[in-house]
Structures are given as C-alpha cells and as structure tokens.
Amino acid sequence: MTVPAQLDGPRRPPAAAGTRTRGPRFTARARESAAGWLMSAPVIVLLLVFLVAPIAMAAWVSVSDWDGIGSPFASGVHAVGGRNYAALLTRPGLPQQQLGESLRNNVYYVIIVVPVQTALALGLALIVSRKRLAGRGFFRAAYYFPSITSSVAVSILFLYIFGTAGMLNAIVSDLGGQGPNWFADPNGVLHIILSGAGVTTAPGALAGHGFLGVSWWDWLAGPSVAMVALIALAIWTTSGTFMLIFLPAIYAIPADVTEAAVMDGASAWQRLRKITLPMLRPTLFLVLTLGLIGTWQVFDQIFLISQGNPAGTTLTPAYLSYLTSFGDQQWGQGAAIAFILFAIIVVLTIVQRLIVSERRAGRAS
Amino acid sequence: MRSKIAITALAAAGLAVLSTACSSGNGFGGSSSAASTASATPNKSALTLMFGTSGAAETAAVQQAAKAFTRQSGIPVQVIPASNLTQQVAQGFSGGTPPSVFYLDPGTFQNYAKDGALDAYPPGLPNAGGFAPALTQAFTYKSTFTCEPKDASTLALYINTADWQQAGLGAPPANWSQLEADAKKLSTGGRAGLTIDQTHSGIDEFFYQNGGSVSNAGGTKVELDSSQNVAALTFLKGMLNQGTLKFPSQMGAGFSGQAFGENKAAMDIIGNWENGTLQSDYPNVKFKVYPLPAGPSGTRATLSFTNCWGVPKQQGNLAGAVALVKFLTTSQQELTFAKAFGVIPSLTTAQSQYAKTYPQYAVFVQELAYAHPDIAIAGATQALSAFDSGLQQLASGSPASILKTAQQNLQSVIDQGA
C-alpha cells in the first residue's frame, strides 16, 4: 500500500544536479504522463459513469426525501440529514424491526454458508487435484456445473426439491419419516431444538430485551427451516466456483516441498496441516472475503423463491432495500439500508484481514 | 502526490459534469413540465401503454384495443407487456419517461397519488360516475377520484359440488355457524372443509362481516384492533385448531385456489381469478360459486380488488393518454376484454350485460353492492406483509396481539406519511 521512502528516494535526481538536466527530463515525464492519462481515460470515464456517479447518487438519495419522481437532483428534493438512517437504527418501529430481522436472518446465513462452502470447496479441490484420481476432468466439470447454471434455473429446481410433496420429502417419507413444510416453515432451527428439550417460551430476560426491535430470544432463533433450504442452495451452487479458485493454488505448491516432507516421514494429515494449508492462506483469504461479500449481498434466490416469506424469516438487507425502494417508494430509506449493508461488509472484511495478517505475524516470530 | 491530486480533480470534474447532466435537460427530466391539461386537444405524438399481463390472451386483447384506438385517432400506441410492472413503472418515473398509460394497483396508486405524480383525469370523462362505489373509493385520494378502474373482482365462496353431494349437504352456508358446521362435515380423510389465503386480502372480509372494519372512511385512522375484529379472528382460529379450516401452506399449496383445485379443501373463499386457474389447471373439478356467508348479525360483506388506468401528469401527450383511457373504458371495450380473458367489467352498465352473458359468475357482480376495497395505504407494503406474517401464525398466536401489532405498524405508516 505505502511505498517506503528509501525505495523511492534514490530514483529522484540528486538536489545537486544542474537545472540543465532537470528541465528536459521533466517535460519527457510530463509527456509520458499525459499519454498515460490519455490511455487510461476511457476506463476512468467508465468507472466514473458506472461506479462513482451511481454510488454518489445513492449516497445523496439516502440523505434526501426523493420520492422517485424525476431526478434526485431536481429542486423539489430536500436534504433531510440522517432521518432515513434514524428510522432504521434508532427509532423503534417497523422499519427498525425489519432491518433487525433481516440482519438476524443474514447473520445465520453467512455463518453457516461461508465456512461450509469454503471447507467443501477446499475438500473438493484437494480430491480432484490428486494425480491418481481417474476421470479428474469429469469430476472438476461436474462440481463446477452448478456454478455456471443460471441462478433462476437452480432456484426453480430447489423449489421442486424442497416442495412439501417434493423430492426430498418423498425420500424422507420413504424412510418412514415426515419432512417439514420447507418454504412455509418460519420456525427457527435453534428454537425447534430448544422446544425438543422442553423450552418453548422465552426466559423473561431474553424476551423483554432486544436489539434493533428484535428480542434476544428471536435473535437466537437460528435460521428458519425455509432459510435452511436457501442455505443448502447457496452451498451447492458456490462451492464449485471456489473449488476452481483453490485448484491452481494447490497446483502451485512446489512438489519438492511435499516430497521433502514425505522423506521426513510426515503423514498425509501433517502435510495438509503444516504445508498445504499455510501455503494456501492467501487463496483462503480471497475465498473467505468473496464468500463473505457474496453471502451478505444475497438477493436473487430470495427474490425468486421466498420474497422474504415465511413470516419475514428469509428477508435479507439487500432484498429489504429493494422492497423499501420499489414496494413502498421510500427511496431514501432503501438507499440507507444499502449503505448500512455496505458498512457491515467493509467492517467485517477489515476485521477478517486483521485476523489473517495477525496470525501470519504470530507465526513468523 | 501530484497524480493523486490530479485523479481527485478529475473525479470531481467528472462528477460535476454528471450531476449537471442529470439535473438539467430531459435526461432525468426533473424540471421539464408539460403543463398541458386534459381539456387540450391531443397531439399525434406516440403513446406507450404498459401493463402486467395474465397471459397471451390478455396481451393480444390489449394490443388489439390499442390498434383500434390508433385507427380511430391516428395516435400510435406502443404496447409494452411488463415482466415486473411496479418496478418498470418506477424506473420510468425516476427517469422522467413514465409510460403514458399503465395498469395501477390501489396500493401503488396511493404512493403515486401522494407524490402528486398522477393526472386526476376522471372528472373530464363522461363515464366518471359509472363505476361501482367500492371501485371508485379504491382510487380516490383526498376525496378526488383520480384514476378510472379497469376491472373488478370480489371474493366469493367456491364449493366443490362432488364433495358437497358426498357429504349430503343442501343449501350453501348462509352464515358463519352454517359455514363452520358445513366445513366440519366436509373435513374427511385429510381433506379440509374450508381454505382461505393466509393474507389480509383473504381474511379482512370477516372483519366487515362481523361489523368491524380496517380503517375509517378517510383512511386516516386504522381500526384493526376492534373487539369485532378480534372476535372474527378468534372464530377463524377456532376453525384452524379444529382442522376444518386449513391455510394453503399447511397443505403444500402456493395459494388457496391450488388447494381447492387439488381437492385438498372442499370450500374456498377466493376471487374470480380462480375461474382461470380451474379452467386451465384443474378442468375436471366441478364447482359452484356462492355469495359469502353473512356474519353473526346478518351483515353481508366481501372484499373488492381492482386495477386502474394510471396516467402520469408529466408527459408529452397528456390529452392523447386521456383519450386512450376514454377509449378503453367504454362498455363495449370492457365487455370485449371480459370475453377475451375473463375479467369482470368495472362499469355498472357493462356489469349487468356481463351478468346476463355469464350467469354462473353473476354472483361476483352481485357482491359488489356490499364490497369493501382491499386495504391500500401509501408506503404500507411492508407493514401489510408484516400483518400477513402475523396472520400466518394465527393457529398458535393471539388474535388480539396480531391485530394490535398490525394496528401500530399501519398507523405509524399513515402518521409518518401525513
């Protein structure tokens, strides 16, 4: 990120050098830099038009009372300060409660999907990278297939699999059980487990207090049965993509290191723990970061399958932002939700980066 | 350092250029105002007609109507079937190019009416007084009738005649106690006697039948948490707990009409759109349609649903757009639509003709006399879906607290909007 000063230093002309040499060099440099600007101009313009400007516009909308009619920069649109954010974060009411519920739903989604899909992707990558495996190409293609299939097709496929009389429940009933009413069951998994242990009502301390309009008891509900189906879908579709990211990193591990370990008598497990995993750490960081961002932004499956139902247990901040904007025409509040989500993702990525780099530093010393 | 400043300067310049481009000119069309009124003569510039379609039959019928209008008036009309109507219309409005005429539902109508985006054209048209009161009420904002309804739907009681005869039942239920008794007799072998949709649009009619309501006449006060409404929900909860009433999700159906078609329920309270479902997906089901049973005190009530022809105030050919609506809301054109894709006309003159032509569906028209429009409040989509979430939990939840929560949520939406 920052270039140490001593690296940059020697390249500068010494102060003692005459102005004669300095002048022509400067113009050559200027010409060079002008050419550089000219060549990168198309990209800069594209970034401005499609990235910087929309973000700036959304930021303005999130602190304005724009009603969705005409330009957000028209004279009738006023700045309202933090009112949209206050309605979501500090003022008790439905918007705050729905943000709280959507964050709860998404937190469970993230903490299940990210570790499981990363572990599965790594496992698959380790298996298909083995030279002795017959039909490696076939398996690599097969595992990658869900990722390149349209998410619409995959979502509809899962609607059939997890239907009340769908494939999964048919198998369960063949085995003598009774499957749940997947996409219609709003009960939290942790609540179901607790009720199995005889706890059906919230202890007063948990029911009476809460955060963002959702009681602690409801924060601890776990993902709803419907959300579990969506979690399964996400893991199934994205593991293949991340497997593909792990594969070249595994191939890049020098064979002589592994051979030396074998000569030293390291077991397969030791080789995995002490050689493969440490050497994959940069890739692991990439996969975790991409997974974290992707899962916090989950939208398409919700839009296609559940629309936040049943009982708001599959509502996510991204879908809530869409609903608030297009459903209720509360454009400012919708944009504010998007920026809150943005802040969450940035903070979590920084935290994750710190954890990974701290561990690296700890190992080195 | 120098290059950093240069990048910042360039970015700022670019932003400035962009924002001025957005705020001026017609690209984002914020300030451009076509101050034409409905009384002005229509010009010949092209119109757009955007609608959400129920299928090929509706698309073809709307296209034909648009062509006929063009032949008569010389104004070209581009017909756009939308895949996501609400979203596409919203994009049009924010870009300054909304469709000239579009299908508009009562909930979204409230949003646009509040923003002052719609032209209140009905007073200029000869048929403005010709609609059923419940339909006019649905599109009245602050006592101004703003948008002419294009169709009408009401909830009625669908009865599976085979199940009915098998149970040895006679006349259809006339009141709640008969409904409950008949549902009990019809519930056999895993089949529910009655099903209804677990949403406010499927349940609110019970409030009106019990003498309650959803809001006051002006739509300024929510009146959900009344004792009549609590009693109505308690009645339904009792039937749910008996198992004589089942919600579609309990039976693995997406909506109550599907459960009825698959004969998982013998009776269904649903609107006339069910006719199309039964015709195309369950052609072997024999059924009859009856008026909804009255409440304990004999009050008859149902819910009405409708869409209107929305006309944005700011557009290039406002008079042309109003002329198109005038063309589409003649008795003759509404009956053509009814024949093509099964909608019930919105004009009372066309309705009586419709009831004669389709006597089996006359009950839907008959019920309009005591229909209440489905609840519509600006910006309340989410408060209403939270209410629906509460209703989904009715079997285990408390009717009073479900209604109290919905009351608070909806009232705060109104208070914040005012």
PDB file of C-alpha atoms in Angstrom, chain A residues 26 29-30 33 37 41 44-45 48-50 52-54 56-57 66-75 87 91-95 97-98 164-165 181 184 186-187 303 308-312 315 320 322-331 333 337, chain B residues 2-3 6-7 10-12 14-15 18-19 22-23 28-31 84 86-88 90-91 93-96 108 111-112 114-115 117 248-253 264 314 377-386 389-390 392-393 405 409 412-413 416:
ATOM      1  CA  PHE A  26      10.638  16.864 -16.598  1.00  0.00           C
ATOM      2  CA  ARG A  29       7.999  12.801 -17.920  1.00  0.00           C
ATOM      3  CA  ALA A  30       5.075  15.149 -18.385  1.00  0.00           C
ATOM      4  CA  SER A  33       2.192  11.037 -18.004  1.00  0.00           C
ATOM      5  CA  TRP A  37      -3.763   9.728 -18.725  1.00  0.00           C
ATOM      6  CA  ALA A  41      -9.094   7.957 -19.798  1.00  0.00           C
ATOM      7  CA  ILE A  44     -11.608   6.311 -15.808  1.00  0.00           C
ATOM      8  CA  VAL A  45     -14.662   7.704 -17.589  1.00  0.00           C
ATOM      9  CA  LEU A  48     -16.930   7.454 -13.102  1.00  0.00           C
ATOM     10  CA  VAL A  49     -20.146   6.911 -15.029  1.00  0.00           C
ATOM     11  CA  PHE A  50     -20.948   3.403 -13.878  1.00  0.00           C
ATOM     12  CA  VAL A  52     -18.541   6.567  -8.777  1.00  0.00           C
ATOM     13  CA  ALA A  53     -21.568   8.515 -10.009  1.00  0.00           C
ATOM     14  CA  PRO A  54     -24.200   5.891  -9.068  1.00  0.00           C
ATOM     15  CA  ALA A  56     -22.578   9.237  -5.130  1.00  0.00           C
ATOM     16  CA  MET A  57     -26.190   9.469  -6.301  1.00  0.00           C
ATOM     17  CA  TRP A  66     -36.571  11.961  -3.064  1.00  0.00           C
ATOM     18  CA  ASP A  67     -39.946  10.403  -3.956  1.00  0.00           C
ATOM     19  CA  GLY A  68     -38.849   8.521  -7.069  1.00  0.00           C
ATOM     20  CA  ILE A  69     -40.407  11.005  -9.483  1.00  0.00           C
ATOM     21  CA  GLY A  70     -37.941  12.760 -11.774  1.00  0.00           C
ATOM     22  CA  SER A  71     -34.314  13.493 -10.996  1.00  0.00           C
ATOM     23  CA  PRO A  72     -32.974  13.149  -7.435  1.00  0.00           C
ATOM     24  CA  PHE A  73     -31.122  16.427  -8.104  1.00  0.00           C
ATOM     25  CA  ALA A  74     -34.248  18.388  -9.022  1.00  0.00           C
ATOM     26  CA  SER A  75     -35.137  21.450  -6.988  1.00  0.00           C
ATOM     27  CA  ALA A  87     -35.747   5.496  11.184  1.00  0.00           C
ATOM     28  CA  ARG A  91     -36.376   4.985  16.150  1.00  0.00           C
ATOM     29  CA  PRO A  92     -38.431   1.984  17.337  1.00  0.00           C
ATOM     30  CA  GLY A  93     -40.936   0.865  14.731  1.00  0.00           C
ATOM     31  CA  LEU A  94     -41.474  -1.482  11.849  1.00  0.00           C
ATOM     32  CA  PRO A  95     -38.543  -0.304   9.640  1.00  0.00           C
ATOM     33  CA  GLN A  97     -37.594  -4.205  13.385  1.00  0.00           C
ATOM     34  CA  GLN A  98     -37.438  -5.372   9.784  1.00  0.00           C
ATOM     35  CA  THR A 164     -43.955 -30.013   0.546  1.00  0.00           C
ATOM     36  CA  ALA A 165     -44.504 -33.014  -1.725  1.00  0.00           C
ATOM     37  CA  ASN A 181     -43.039 -27.916   5.061  1.00  0.00           C
ATOM     38  CA  ALA A 184     -43.563 -22.415   4.523  1.00  0.00           C
ATOM     39  CA  PRO A 186     -40.900 -19.957   9.759  1.00  0.00           C
ATOM     40  CA  ASN A 187     -39.696 -21.752  12.908  1.00  0.00           C
ATOM     41  CA  PHE A 303     -36.393 -12.668  -4.955  1.00  0.00           C
ATOM     42  CA  GLY A 308     -38.828 -12.804   2.441  1.00  0.00           C
ATOM     43  CA  ASN A 309     -41.565 -15.249   3.489  1.00  0.00           C
ATOM     44  CA  PRO A 310     -42.494 -17.131   5.614  1.00  0.00           C
ATOM     45  CA  ALA A 311     -43.049 -14.566   8.370  1.00  0.00           C
ATOM     46  CA  GLY A 312     -40.076 -12.466   7.260  1.00  0.00           C
ATOM     47  CA  LEU A 315     -35.766 -11.335   4.479  1.00  0.00           C
ATOM     48  CA  LEU A 320     -35.337  -5.341   2.157  1.00  0.00           C
ATOM     49  CA  TYR A 322     -35.366  -3.437  -2.856  1.00  0.00           C
ATOM     50  CA  LEU A 323     -38.748  -3.812  -1.118  1.00  0.00           C
ATOM     51  CA  THR A 324     -38.442  -0.486   0.660  1.00  0.00           C
ATOM     52  CA  SER A 325     -37.484   1.307  -2.550  1.00  0.00           C
ATOM     53  CA  PHE A 326     -39.707  -0.284  -5.173  1.00  0.00           C
ATOM     54  CA  GLY A 327     -42.523  -1.570  -2.980  1.00  0.00           C
ATOM     55  CA  ASP A 328     -43.025   1.333  -0.605  1.00  0.00           C
ATOM     56  CA  GLN A 329     -41.318   4.049  -2.693  1.00  0.00           C
ATOM     57  CA  GLN A 330     -39.234   5.001   0.341  1.00  0.00           C
ATOM     58  CA  TRP A 331     -36.179   5.566  -1.808  1.00  0.00           C
ATOM     59  CA  GLN A 333     -34.695   4.583   3.386  1.00  0.00           C
ATOM     60  CA  ILE A 337     -30.273   0.174   4.058  1.00  0.00           C
TER      61      ILE A 337
ATOM     62  CA  ARG B   2       0.683  15.264  -7.809  1.00  0.00           C
ATOM     63  CA  SER B   3      -1.066  12.389  -9.592  1.00  0.00           C
ATOM     64  CA  ALA B   6      -4.961  15.084 -10.478  1.00  0.00           C
ATOM     65  CA  ILE B   7      -7.134  11.979 -10.003  1.00  0.00           C
ATOM     66  CA  LEU B  10     -10.622  14.644 -12.498  1.00  0.00           C
ATOM     67  CA  ALA B  11     -13.074  12.654 -10.436  1.00  0.00           C
ATOM     68  CA  ALA B  12     -14.607  15.807  -9.046  1.00  0.00           C
ATOM     69  CA  GLY B  14     -16.462  14.188 -13.842  1.00  0.00           C
ATOM     70  CA  LEU B  15     -18.957  14.144 -11.006  1.00  0.00           C
ATOM     71  CA  LEU B  18     -22.517  14.131 -14.493  1.00  0.00           C
ATOM     72  CA  SER B  19     -24.634  15.744 -11.861  1.00  0.00           C
ATOM     73  CA  CYS B  22     -28.578  14.647 -14.627  1.00  0.00           C
ATOM     74  CA  SER B  23     -30.242  17.664 -13.139  1.00  0.00           C
ATOM     75  CA  PHE B  28     -33.571  12.746 -15.939  1.00  0.00           C
ATOM     76  CA  GLY B  29     -36.385  15.158 -16.665  1.00  0.00           C
ATOM     77  CA  GLY B  30     -36.733  16.630 -13.208  1.00  0.00           C
ATOM     78  CA  SER B  31     -37.949  20.075 -14.034  1.00  0.00           C
ATOM     79  CA  ASN B  84     -42.319  -6.611 -13.344  1.00  0.00           C
ATOM     80  CA  THR B  86     -44.268  -1.921 -10.403  1.00  0.00           C
ATOM     81  CA  GLN B  87     -40.519  -1.853 -10.899  1.00  0.00           C
ATOM     82  CA  GLN B  88     -40.633  -0.849 -14.560  1.00  0.00           C
ATOM     83  CA  ALA B  90     -40.962   3.214 -11.032  1.00  0.00           C
ATOM     84  CA  GLN B  91     -37.920   3.217 -13.312  1.00  0.00           C
ATOM     85  CA  PHE B  93     -40.911   7.804 -13.310  1.00  0.00           C
ATOM     86  CA  SER B  94     -37.383   8.239 -11.950  1.00  0.00           C
ATOM     87  CA  GLY B  95     -36.030   8.587 -15.486  1.00  0.00           C
ATOM     88  CA  GLY B  96     -38.653  11.187 -16.377  1.00  0.00           C
ATOM     89  CA  THR B 108     -49.094   1.743  -5.593  1.00  0.00           C
ATOM     90  CA  ASN B 111     -47.891   6.168  -3.382  1.00  0.00           C
ATOM     91  CA  TYR B 112     -48.074   7.998  -6.710  1.00  0.00           C
ATOM     92  CA  LYS B 114     -49.367  11.161  -2.577  1.00  0.00           C
ATOM     93  CA  ASP B 115     -46.374  12.246  -4.658  1.00  0.00           C
ATOM     94  CA  ALA B 117     -47.465  12.212  -9.985  1.00  0.00           C
ATOM     95  CA  PRO B 248     -52.843 -23.409   1.772  1.00  0.00           C
ATOM     96  CA  SER B 249     -49.272 -23.631   3.091  1.00  0.00           C
ATOM     97  CA  GLN B 250     -50.385 -26.332   5.523  1.00  0.00           C
ATOM     98  CA  MET B 251     -51.449 -28.394   2.511  1.00  0.00           C
ATOM     99  CA  GLY B 252     -48.384 -27.730   0.373  1.00  0.00           C
ATOM    100  CA  ALA B 253     -50.201 -25.327  -1.927  1.00  0.00           C
ATOM    101  CA  LYS B 264     -57.327 -30.767  -0.573  1.00  0.00           C
ATOM    102  CA  GLN B 314     -45.994  14.965 -16.702  1.00  0.00           C
ATOM    103  CA  ILE B 377     -52.151   2.789   2.274  1.00  0.00           C
ATOM    104  CA  ALA B 378     -49.203   4.674   0.786  1.00  0.00           C
ATOM    105  CA  GLY B 379     -45.904   3.074   1.763  1.00  0.00           C
ATOM    106  CA  ALA B 380     -47.579   0.240   3.655  1.00  0.00           C
ATOM    107  CA  THR B 381     -46.427  -2.748   1.601  1.00  0.00           C
ATOM    108  CA  GLN B 382     -44.113  -3.905   4.354  1.00  0.00           C
ATOM    109  CA  ALA B 383     -46.451  -3.132   7.226  1.00  0.00           C
ATOM    110  CA  LEU B 384     -49.078  -5.202   5.412  1.00  0.00           C
ATOM    111  CA  SER B 385     -46.686  -8.075   4.795  1.00  0.00           C
ATOM    112  CA  ALA B 386     -45.802  -7.986   8.492  1.00  0.00           C
ATOM    113  CA  SER B 389     -46.797 -12.812   8.769  1.00  0.00           C
ATOM    114  CA  GLY B 390     -48.880 -12.417  11.915  1.00  0.00           C
ATOM    115  CA  GLN B 392     -49.815 -16.945   9.127  1.00  0.00           C
ATOM    116  CA  GLN B 393     -49.215 -17.694  12.811  1.00  0.00           C
ATOM    117  CA  THR B 405     -49.185  -5.067  16.215  1.00  0.00           C
ATOM    118  CA  ASN B 409     -47.437  -0.570  12.303  1.00  0.00           C
ATOM    119  CA  SER B 412     -47.333   4.766  12.146  1.00  0.00           C
ATOM    120  CA  VAL B 413     -47.024   4.470   8.342  1.00  0.00           C
ATOM    121  CA  GLN B 416     -45.275   9.433   9.053  1.00  0.00           C
TER     122      GLN B 416
END
